[in-house]
PDB file of C-alpha atoms in Angstrom:
ATOM      1  CA  LYS A   1      96.371  79.901  87.114  1.00 39.00           C
ATOM      2  CA  GLU A   2      93.475  77.857  85.768  1.00 37.00           C
ATOM      3  CA  LYS A   3      94.651  74.907  87.841  1.00 40.00           C
ATOM      4  CA  TYR A   4      93.703  76.697  91.057  1.00 38.00           C
ATOM      5  CA  THR A   5      90.134  77.856  91.606  1.00 38.00           C
ATOM      6  CA  LYS A   6      88.237  79.233  94.555  1.00 35.00           C
ATOM      7  CA  SER A   7      86.482  75.909  95.031  1.00 32.00           C
ATOM      8  CA  LYS A   8      89.741  74.021  95.436  1.00 34.00           C
ATOM      9  CA  VAL A   9      92.204  73.992  98.280  1.00 35.00           C
ATOM     10  CA  VAL A  10      95.759  72.811  98.321  1.00 37.00           C
ATOM     11  CA  THR A  11      96.448  69.606 100.236  1.00 37.00           C
ATOM     12  CA  PRO A  12      97.217  70.753 103.812  1.00 41.00           C
ATOM     13  CA  TYR A  13     100.834  70.701 104.867  1.00 38.00           C
ATOM     14  CA  LEU A  14     101.453  67.355 106.541  1.00 37.00           C
ATOM     15  CA  GLY A  15     102.054  67.662 110.246  1.00 38.00           C
ATOM     16  CA  THR A  16     100.726  71.192 110.664  1.00 48.00           C
ATOM     17  CA  LYS A  17      98.929  70.343 113.898  1.00 50.00           C
ATOM     18  CA  THR A  18     101.575  68.014 115.272  1.00 47.00           C
ATOM     19  CA  THR A  19     104.678  70.029 114.456  1.00 61.00           C
ATOM     20  CA  LYS A  20     106.882  70.305 117.520  1.00 74.00           C
ATOM     21  CA  LYS A  21     106.398  73.736 119.053  1.00 80.00           C
ATOM     22  CA  THR A  22     109.672  75.650 118.904  1.00 91.00           C
ATOM     23  CA  PHE A  23     108.358  79.164 119.490  1.00 95.00           C
ATOM     24  CA  ARG A  24     105.665  80.736 121.647  1.00 95.00           C
ATOM     25  CA  VAL A  25     104.200  83.858 120.064  1.00 96.00           C
ATOM     26  CA  GLY A  26     101.411  86.284 120.802  1.00 94.00           C
ATOM     27  CA  LEU A  27      99.207  87.365 117.889  1.00 94.00           C
ATOM     28  CA  LEU A  28      97.701  90.834 118.151  1.00 91.00           C
ATOM     29  CA  ASN A  29      93.914  90.786 118.377  1.00 83.00           C
ATOM     30  CA  ASN A  30      93.362  93.601 115.886  1.00 75.00           C
ATOM     31  CA  CYS A  31      90.054  95.426 116.253  1.00 75.00           C
ATOM     32  CA  VAL A  32      89.174  96.036 112.577  1.00 77.00           C
ATOM     33  CA  GLN A  33      90.814  93.334 110.469  1.00 79.00           C
ATOM     34  CA  PRO A  34      89.007  90.246 111.872  1.00 74.00           C
ATOM     35  CA  LYS A  35      85.682  91.848 111.024  1.00 75.00           C
ATOM     36  CA  LEU A  36      86.623  92.907 107.491  1.00 80.00           C
ATOM     37  CA  PHE A  37      88.924  90.036 106.442  1.00 83.00           C
ATOM     38  CA  PRO A  38      88.978  87.185 108.997  1.00 88.00           C
ATOM     39  CA  SER A  39      90.885  85.114 106.428  1.00 92.00           C
ATOM     40  CA  ILE A  40      94.038  87.121 107.169  1.00 93.00           C
ATOM     41  CA  ASP A  41      94.295  86.077 110.814  1.00 93.00           C
ATOM     42  CA  GLU A  42      93.299  82.529 109.901  1.00 94.00           C
ATOM     43  CA  ALA A  43      96.115  82.348 107.355  1.00 96.00           C
ATOM     44  CA  THR A  44      98.546  83.857 109.866  1.00 96.00           C
ATOM     45  CA  VAL A  45      97.760  81.236 112.500  1.00 96.00           C
ATOM     46  CA  ARG A  46      98.094  78.391 109.982  1.00 97.00           C
ATOM     47  CA  VAL A  47     101.488  79.611 108.808  1.00 97.00           C
ATOM     48  CA  LEU A  48     102.774  80.148 112.340  1.00 97.00           C
ATOM     49  CA  GLU A  49     101.625  76.702 113.490  1.00 96.00           C
ATOM     50  CA  ARG A  50     103.154  75.201 110.358  1.00 95.00           C
ATOM     51  CA  HIS A  51     106.452  76.730 111.458  1.00 95.00           C
ATOM     52  CA  GLY A  52     106.401  75.306 114.958  1.00 95.00           C
ATOM     53  CA  CYS A  53     104.740  78.170 116.822  1.00 96.00           C
ATOM     54  CA  GLU A  54     102.355  78.001 119.740  1.00 95.00           C
ATOM     55  CA  VAL A  55     100.046  80.926 119.017  1.00 95.00           C
ATOM     56  CA  ILE A  56      98.415  82.881 121.838  1.00 93.00           C
ATOM     57  CA  SER A  57      95.853  85.511 120.891  1.00 88.00           C
ATOM     58  CA  THR A  58      96.672  88.643 122.892  1.00 84.00           C
ATOM     59  CA  GLY A  59      95.863  92.304 123.269  1.00 81.00           C
ATOM     60  CA  GLY A  60      93.262  94.456 121.579  1.00 85.00           C
ATOM     61  CA  CYS A  61      93.091  97.780 119.743  1.00 89.00           C
ATOM     62  CA  CYS A  62      96.617  99.204 119.601  1.00 89.00           C
ATOM     63  CA  GLY A  63      95.487 102.822 119.986  1.00 87.00           C
ATOM     64  CA  ALA A  64      96.904 103.993 116.660  1.00 86.00           C
ATOM     65  CA  LEU A  65      93.716 105.557 115.297  1.00 83.00           C
ATOM     66  CA  ASN A  66      93.032 107.415 118.545  1.00 86.00           C
ATOM     67  CA  HIS A  67      96.652 108.576 118.528  1.00 85.00           C
ATOM     68  CA  ASP A  68      96.314 109.787 114.926  1.00 81.00           C
ATOM     69  CA  LEU A  69      93.177 111.756 115.838  1.00 83.00           C
ATOM     70  CA  GLY A  70      94.845 113.414 118.805  1.00 86.00           C
ATOM     71  CA  GLN A  71      92.664 111.509 121.287  1.00 90.00           C
ATOM     72  CA  GLU A  72      95.604 110.922 123.608  1.00 89.00           C
ATOM     73  CA  LYS A  73      93.671 109.836 126.710  1.00 92.00           C
ATOM     74  CA  GLU A  74      91.836 107.120 124.781  1.00 91.00           C
ATOM     75  CA  ALA A  75      95.035 106.110 122.972  1.00 90.00           C
ATOM     76  CA  GLN A  76      96.959 105.822 126.236  1.00 92.00           C
ATOM     77  CA  LYS A  77      94.168 103.794 127.810  1.00 93.00           C
ATOM     78  CA  ARG A  78      94.292 101.249 124.979  1.00 92.00           C
ATOM     79  CA  MET A  79      98.090 101.142 125.039  1.00 93.00           C
ATOM     80  CA  MET A  80      98.157 100.595 128.805  1.00 93.00           C
ATOM     81  CA  GLU A  81      95.654  97.752 128.511  1.00 92.00           C
ATOM     82  CA  ASN A  82      97.809  96.072 125.864  1.00 92.00           C
ATOM     83  CA  ILE A  83     101.057  96.583 127.736  1.00 93.00           C
ATOM     84  CA  ASN A  84      99.613  95.073 130.924  1.00 92.00           C
ATOM     85  CA  SER A  85      97.930  92.215 129.059  1.00 91.00           C
ATOM     86  CA  TRP A  86     100.973  91.242 126.989  1.00 92.00           C
ATOM     87  CA  TYR A  87     103.424  91.706 129.837  1.00 92.00           C
ATOM     88  CA  ALA A  88     101.337  89.391 132.030  1.00 92.00           C
ATOM     89  CA  VAL A  89     101.332  86.707 129.319  1.00 91.00           C
ATOM     90  CA  ASP A  90     105.065  87.179 128.751  1.00 90.00           C
ATOM     91  CA  SER A  91     105.795  86.902 132.469  1.00 89.00           C
ATOM     92  CA  GLU A  92     103.767  83.705 132.808  1.00 89.00           C
ATOM     93  CA  LYS A  93     104.699  82.111 129.497  1.00 85.00           C
ATOM     94  CA  ARG A  94     107.793  83.726 128.039  1.00 92.00           C
ATOM     95  CA  LEU A  95     106.978  84.972 124.535  1.00 94.00           C
ATOM     96  CA  ASP A  96     109.522  84.756 121.751  1.00 96.00           C
ATOM     97  CA  ALA A  97     107.632  87.398 119.804  1.00 96.00           C
ATOM     98  CA  ILE A  98     104.439  89.395 119.509  1.00 96.00           C
ATOM     99  CA  ILE A  99     103.261  89.036 115.925  1.00 96.00           C
ATOM    100  CA  VAL A 100     101.387  91.845 114.192  1.00 95.00           C
ATOM    101  CA  ASN A 101      99.991  91.369 110.682  1.00 95.00           C
ATOM    102  CA  VAL A 102      98.704  94.943 110.341  1.00 93.00           C
ATOM    103  CA  SER A 103     101.673  97.185 109.642  1.00 91.00           C
ATOM    104  CA  GLY A 104      99.924 100.330 110.903  1.00 91.00           C
ATOM    105  CA  CYS A 105      99.403  98.641 114.268  1.00 92.00           C
ATOM    106  CA  GLY A 106     102.881  97.138 114.290  1.00 93.00           C
ATOM    107  CA  THR A 107     104.481 100.540 113.853  1.00 94.00           C
ATOM    108  CA  ILE A 108     102.730 102.053 116.869  1.00 93.00           C
ATOM    109  CA  VAL A 109     103.339  98.995 119.076  1.00 95.00           C
ATOM    110  CA  LYS A 110     107.043  99.136 118.240  1.00 96.00           C
ATOM    111  CA  ASP A 111     106.913 102.757 119.459  1.00 94.00           C
ATOM    112  CA  TYR A 112     105.325 101.924 122.825  1.00 95.00           C
ATOM    113  CA  GLY A 113     108.747 101.982 124.456  1.00 94.00           C
ATOM    114  CA  VAL A 114     109.383 105.521 123.218  1.00 94.00           C
ATOM    115  CA  ILE A 115     105.862 106.769 123.940  1.00 94.00           C
ATOM    116  CA  TRP A 116     106.067 105.576 127.557  1.00 93.00           C
ATOM    117  CA  ARG A 117     109.732 106.363 128.160  1.00 94.00           C
ATOM    118  CA  ASN A 118     108.965 108.999 130.822  1.00 94.00           C
ATOM    119  CA  ASN A 119     106.438 106.882 132.714  1.00 92.00           C
ATOM    120  CA  SER A 120     108.203 105.095 135.549  1.00 90.00           C
ATOM    121  CA  GLU A 121     105.398 102.534 135.950  1.00 85.00           C
ATOM    122  CA  PHE A 122     105.159 101.424 132.314  1.00 88.00           C
ATOM    123  CA  CYS A 123     108.570 102.288 130.855  1.00 93.00           C
ATOM    124  CA  GLN A 124     110.260  98.893 131.249  1.00 94.00           C
ATOM    125  CA  LYS A 125     107.112  96.948 130.388  1.00 94.00           C
ATOM    126  CA  ALA A 126     106.581  99.021 127.234  1.00 94.00           C
ATOM    127  CA  LYS A 127     110.211  98.606 126.161  1.00 95.00           C
ATOM    128  CA  ARG A 128     109.940  94.830 126.521  1.00 95.00           C
ATOM    129  CA  ILE A 129     106.753  94.733 124.433  1.00 95.00           C
ATOM    130  CA  SER A 130     108.239  96.889 121.686  1.00 95.00           C
ATOM    131  CA  ALA A 131     111.438  94.845 121.641  1.00 96.00           C
ATOM    132  CA  ILE A 132     109.673  91.556 120.884  1.00 96.00           C
ATOM    133  CA  THR A 133     107.097  92.929 118.409  1.00 96.00           C
ATOM    134  CA  HIS A 134     107.533  91.732 114.817  1.00 97.00           C
ATOM    135  CA  ASP A 135     105.632  92.102 111.598  1.00 97.00           C
ATOM    136  CA  ILE A 136     104.624  88.643 110.380  1.00 97.00           C
ATOM    137  CA  THR A 137     106.956  88.848 107.358  1.00 97.00           C
ATOM    138  CA  GLU A 138     109.799  90.057 109.573  1.00 97.00           C
ATOM    139  CA  PHE A 139     109.349  87.092 111.912  1.00 97.00           C
ATOM    140  CA  LEU A 140     109.128  84.523 109.110  1.00 97.00           C
ATOM    141  CA  SER A 141     112.268  85.969 107.553  1.00 96.00           C
ATOM    142  CA  LYS A 142     114.104  85.538 110.849  1.00 96.00           C
ATOM    143  CA  ILE A 143     113.075  81.955 111.553  1.00 96.00           C
ATOM    144  CA  GLY A 144     113.210  80.846 107.910  1.00 95.00           C
ATOM    145  CA  LEU A 145     110.257  80.000 105.699  1.00 94.00           C
ATOM    146  CA  LYS A 146     109.678  76.329 104.954  1.00 92.00           C
ATOM    147  CA  GLU A 147     109.885  75.153 101.385  1.00 92.00           C
ATOM    148  CA  PRO A 148     106.562  75.627  99.576  1.00 94.00           C
ATOM    149  CA  VAL A 149     104.440  72.609  98.756  1.00 94.00           C
ATOM    150  CA  ILE A 150     103.374  74.191  95.463  1.00 90.00           C
ATOM    151  CA  LYS A 151     104.920  76.739  93.103  1.00 84.00           C
ATOM    152  CA  PRO A 152     101.946  78.871  92.018  1.00 84.00           C
ATOM    153  CA  GLY A 153     103.913  80.952  89.535  1.00 86.00           C
ATOM    154  CA  PHE A 154     101.405  83.795  89.871  1.00 89.00           C
ATOM    155  CA  LYS A 155     102.442  87.251  88.754  1.00 94.00           C
ATOM    156  CA  VAL A 156     102.132  89.296  91.938  1.00 96.00           C
ATOM    157  CA  ALA A 157     102.324  93.061  92.294  1.00 95.00           C
ATOM    158  CA  TYR A 158     103.594  93.984  95.750  1.00 96.00           C
ATOM    159  CA  GLN A 159     102.261  97.195  97.286  1.00 92.00           C
ATOM    160  CA  SER A 160     104.442  98.211 100.195  1.00 91.00           C
ATOM    161  CA  PRO A 161     102.494  99.953 102.987  1.00 91.00           C
ATOM    162  CA  CYS A 162     104.083 103.199 104.184  1.00 87.00           C
ATOM    163  CA  SER A 163     103.825 102.027 107.784  1.00 85.00           C
ATOM    164  CA  LEU A 164     105.850  98.932 106.898  1.00 89.00           C
ATOM    165  CA  SER A 165     108.488 100.381 104.582  1.00 87.00           C
ATOM    166  CA  HIS A 166     108.874 103.856 106.096  1.00 86.00           C
ATOM    167  CA  GLY A 167     107.669 103.199 109.628  1.00 88.00           C
ATOM    168  CA  GLN A 168     109.377  99.853 110.262  1.00 92.00           C
ATOM    169  CA  LYS A 169     112.010  99.813 107.476  1.00 94.00           C
ATOM    170  CA  ILE A 170     110.755  96.414 106.326  1.00 94.00           C
ATOM    171  CA  ILE A 171     111.156  96.533 102.563  1.00 94.00           C
ATOM    172  CA  LYS A 172     112.838  93.434 101.145  1.00 95.00           C
ATOM    173  CA  GLU A 173     111.441  90.747 103.444  1.00 96.00           C
ATOM    174  CA  PRO A 174     107.911  90.421 101.979  1.00 97.00           C
ATOM    175  CA  VAL A 175     109.252  90.372  98.422  1.00 97.00           C
ATOM    176  CA  LEU A 176     111.883  87.728  99.172  1.00 97.00           C
ATOM    177  CA  LEU A 177     109.336  85.510 100.960  1.00 97.00           C
ATOM    178  CA  LEU A 178     106.935  85.697  98.021  1.00 97.00           C
ATOM    179  CA  GLU A 179     109.721  84.930  95.568  1.00 96.00           C
ATOM    180  CA  LYS A 180     110.826  81.941  97.633  1.00 95.00           C
ATOM    181  CA  CYS A 181     107.293  80.592  97.280  1.00 95.00           C
ATOM    182  CA  GLY A 182     107.504  80.779  93.506  1.00 94.00           C
ATOM    183  CA  PHE A 183     105.563  83.982  92.911  1.00 96.00           C
ATOM    184  CA  LYS A 184     106.827  86.330  90.222  1.00 95.00           C
ATOM    185  CA  VAL A 185     106.963  89.593  92.111  1.00 96.00           C
ATOM    186  CA  TYR A 186     106.841  93.041  90.541  1.00 95.00           C
ATOM    187  CA  GLN A 187     106.726  96.432  92.210  1.00 91.00           C
ATOM    188  CA  PRO A 188     104.905  99.491  90.837  1.00 86.00           C
ATOM    189  CA  ARG A 189     106.545 102.740  89.848  1.00 84.00           C
ATOM    190  CA  GLU A 190     106.950 105.226  92.690  1.00 82.00           C
ATOM    191  CA  GLN A 191     106.538 102.407  95.161  1.00 79.00           C
ATOM    192  CA  HIS A 192     107.408 104.739  98.030  1.00 80.00           C
ATOM    193  CA  GLN A 193     104.279 106.843  97.578  1.00 80.00           C
ATOM    194  CA  CYS A 194     101.248 106.414  99.849  1.00 80.00           C
ATOM    195  CA  CYS A 195      98.026 104.781  98.638  1.00 70.00           C
ATOM    196  CA  GLY A 196      96.010 107.409 100.496  1.00 71.00           C
ATOM    197  CA  SER A 197      94.753 105.289 103.374  1.00 73.00           C
ATOM    198  CA  ALA A 198      97.195 106.412 106.084  1.00 70.00           C
ATOM    199  CA  GLY A 199      95.096 105.636 109.151  1.00 66.00           C
ATOM    200  CA  THR A 200      92.344 108.255 109.177  1.00 67.00           C
ATOM    201  CA  TYR A 201      93.771 110.375 106.366  1.00 64.00           C
ATOM    202  CA  ASN A 202      91.338 108.981 103.802  1.00 64.00           C
ATOM    203  CA  LEU A 203      88.480 110.214 105.992  1.00 65.00           C
ATOM    204  CA  LEU A 204      89.852 113.608 106.987  1.00 64.00           C
ATOM    205  CA  GLN A 205      91.522 114.480 103.671  1.00 70.00           C
ATOM    206  CA  ASN A 206      89.433 112.413 101.305  1.00 72.00           C
ATOM    207  CA  GLU A 207      90.116 114.382  98.109  1.00 77.00           C
ATOM    208  CA  ILE A 208      93.887 114.114  98.449  1.00 78.00           C
ATOM    209  CA  ALA A 209      93.547 110.498  99.598  1.00 76.00           C
ATOM    210  CA  GLU A 210      91.495 109.617  96.524  1.00 78.00           C
ATOM    211  CA  SER A 211      94.070 111.251  94.265  1.00 76.00           C
ATOM    212  CA  LEU A 212      96.860 109.231  95.866  1.00 82.00           C
ATOM    213  CA  ARG A 213      94.777 106.062  95.613  1.00 82.00           C
ATOM    214  CA  ASP A 214      94.089 106.602  91.912  1.00 85.00           C
ATOM    215  CA  LYS A 215      97.811 107.043  91.207  1.00 86.00           C
ATOM    216  CA  LYS A 216      98.612 103.863  93.097  1.00 86.00           C
ATOM    217  CA  VAL A 217      95.831 101.921  91.360  1.00 89.00           C
ATOM    218  CA  SER A 218      97.084 103.075  87.961  1.00 87.00           C
ATOM    219  CA  ALA A 219     100.645 102.016  88.780  1.00 90.00           C
ATOM    220  CA  LEU A 220      99.518  98.595  90.023  1.00 91.00           C
ATOM    221  CA  ALA A 221      97.177  97.984  87.099  1.00 90.00           C
ATOM    222  CA  ALA A 222      99.986  98.769  84.654  1.00 91.00           C
ATOM    223  CA  LEU A 223     101.790  95.639  85.873  1.00 93.00           C
ATOM    224  CA  ALA A 224      98.838  93.430  84.828  1.00 93.00           C
ATOM    225  CA  PRO A 225      99.226  91.175  87.899  1.00 93.00           C
ATOM    226  CA  GLU A 226      97.192  88.095  88.789  1.00 93.00           C
ATOM    227  CA  ALA A 227      97.199  89.128  92.440  1.00 93.00           C
ATOM    228  CA  ILE A 228      98.226  92.189  94.430  1.00 93.00           C
ATOM    229  CA  ALA A 229      99.816  91.701  97.848  1.00 95.00           C
ATOM    230  CA  SER A 230     100.016  94.159 100.707  1.00 94.00           C
ATOM    231  CA  GLY A 231     100.647  94.020 104.438  1.00 92.00           C
ATOM    232  CA  ASN A 232      98.151  96.463 105.902  1.00 91.00           C
ATOM    233  CA  ILE A 233      94.363  96.254 106.177  1.00 89.00           C
ATOM    234  CA  GLY A 234      94.068  99.994 105.542  1.00 85.00           C
ATOM    235  CA  CYS A 235      95.842  99.734 102.193  1.00 87.00           C
ATOM    236  CA  ILE A 236      93.962  96.576 101.230  1.00 88.00           C
ATOM    237  CA  THR A 237      90.586  98.168 101.948  1.00 85.00           C
ATOM    238  CA  GLN A 238      91.499 101.474 100.312  1.00 85.00           C
ATOM    239  CA  LEU A 239      92.607  99.835  97.074  1.00 87.00           C
ATOM    240  CA  ASN A 240      89.908  97.160  96.880  1.00 84.00           C
ATOM    241  CA  ASN A 241      87.003  99.450  97.690  1.00 79.00           C
ATOM    242  CA  GLY A 242      88.025 102.587  95.876  1.00 67.00           C
ATOM    243  CA  GLY A 243      89.970 101.212  92.966  1.00 57.00           C
ATOM    244  CA  GLY A 244      88.661  97.674  92.665  1.00 57.00           C
ATOM    245  CA  SER A 245      86.892  98.233  89.357  1.00 70.00           C
ATOM    246  CA  LYS A 246      90.098  99.590  87.818  1.00 83.00           C
ATOM    247  CA  LEU A 247      92.302  96.770  89.071  1.00 86.00           C
ATOM    248  CA  PRO A 248      92.702  93.493  87.155  1.00 84.00           C
ATOM    249  CA  CYS A 249      92.634  91.471  90.378  1.00 88.00           C
ATOM    250  CA  ALA A 250      91.993  91.658  94.102  1.00 88.00           C
ATOM    251  CA  VAL A 251      94.377  92.953  96.763  1.00 91.00           C
ATOM    252  CA  VAL A 252      95.146  90.293  99.381  1.00 94.00           C
ATOM    253  CA  HIS A 253      97.413  90.135 102.391  1.00 96.00           C
ATOM    254  CA  THR A 254     100.934  88.827 101.754  1.00 97.00           C
ATOM    255  CA  ILE A 255     100.424  86.143 104.397  1.00 97.00           C
ATOM    256  CA  GLU A 256      97.454  84.701 102.483  1.00 96.00           C
ATOM    257  CA  LEU A 257      99.703  84.006  99.490  1.00 96.00           C
ATOM    258  CA  LEU A 258     102.447  82.566 101.707  1.00 97.00           C
ATOM    259  CA  ASP A 259      99.854  80.364 103.409  1.00 97.00           C
ATOM    260  CA  TRP A 260      98.560  79.089 100.068  1.00 95.00           C
ATOM    261  CA  ALA A 261     102.027  78.225  98.791  1.00 96.00           C
ATOM    262  CA  THR A 262     102.986  76.396 101.999  1.00 95.00           C
ATOM    263  CA  GLY A 263      99.841  74.322 102.316  1.00 94.00           C
ATOM    264  CA  GLY A 264      96.821  76.532 102.945  1.00 94.00           C
ATOM    265  CA  PRO A 265      93.672  77.231 100.914  1.00 93.00           C
ATOM    266  CA  PHE A 266      93.481  79.315  97.772  1.00 91.00           C
ATOM    267  CA  PRO A 267      92.846  82.960  98.823  1.00 89.00           C
ATOM    268  CA  PHE A 268      89.116  83.295  98.217  1.00 76.00           C
ATOM    269  CA  SER A 269      89.256  86.985  97.287  1.00 73.00           C
ATOM    270  CA  ILE A 270      91.520  86.482  94.262  1.00 76.00           C
ATOM    271  CA  LYS A 271      89.401  86.921  91.149  1.00 61.00           C
TER     272      LYS A 271
END
């Protein structure tokens, strides 16, 4: 670990900018994550370009939080805007996938087809969007991750977001990708339990949310990891902000570790 510090970056993967473009993908313009942790989207773009993807920034707020709060008119407005925006891009430049690196958003976008199934105007468009939506780890697992340029050997605790494991049934992919990059991956006890973030749950049911968070923090800390990886900005924020002082290290996005191992910079938030 001492070999890698925040002031150092790994030598960039040769050919990142000139790699022949094999895929054309849309990357969801998430409304919260770029403001809180812009490094996550930056890492995502680097990894996608490194794997031969032309990346087009698309869409906006997915409508999940409005949907969770029962604000259906606002949620539908945001969903309609995304469906029309993405469908237009897909019609002009056929997209191989829409990439989402926030599992809470990915879950709702994958449900657009079901949500709009009774709307004759948006039904087919929504189904198409849902069909090509992938979590970033799901997409990388499908196309195959390049061999890492370094083998960090970090001990990583993987915290599986509920929206990824329960909502999208993506469980093994993030772990296998991290292991391929040389990380020693461990999972906490009662991995299936929520960290307490759950969209707006930590605001509306803060006492229960804090109790869930403390249990998750305790389970993660017991592993004595050098980094904690997760795939959802809600979980990352919940654990870093509420349990940061009790954790031995920072919680980062899985893609930041994959980016580092395949040629990107050292994740700045790792202590």
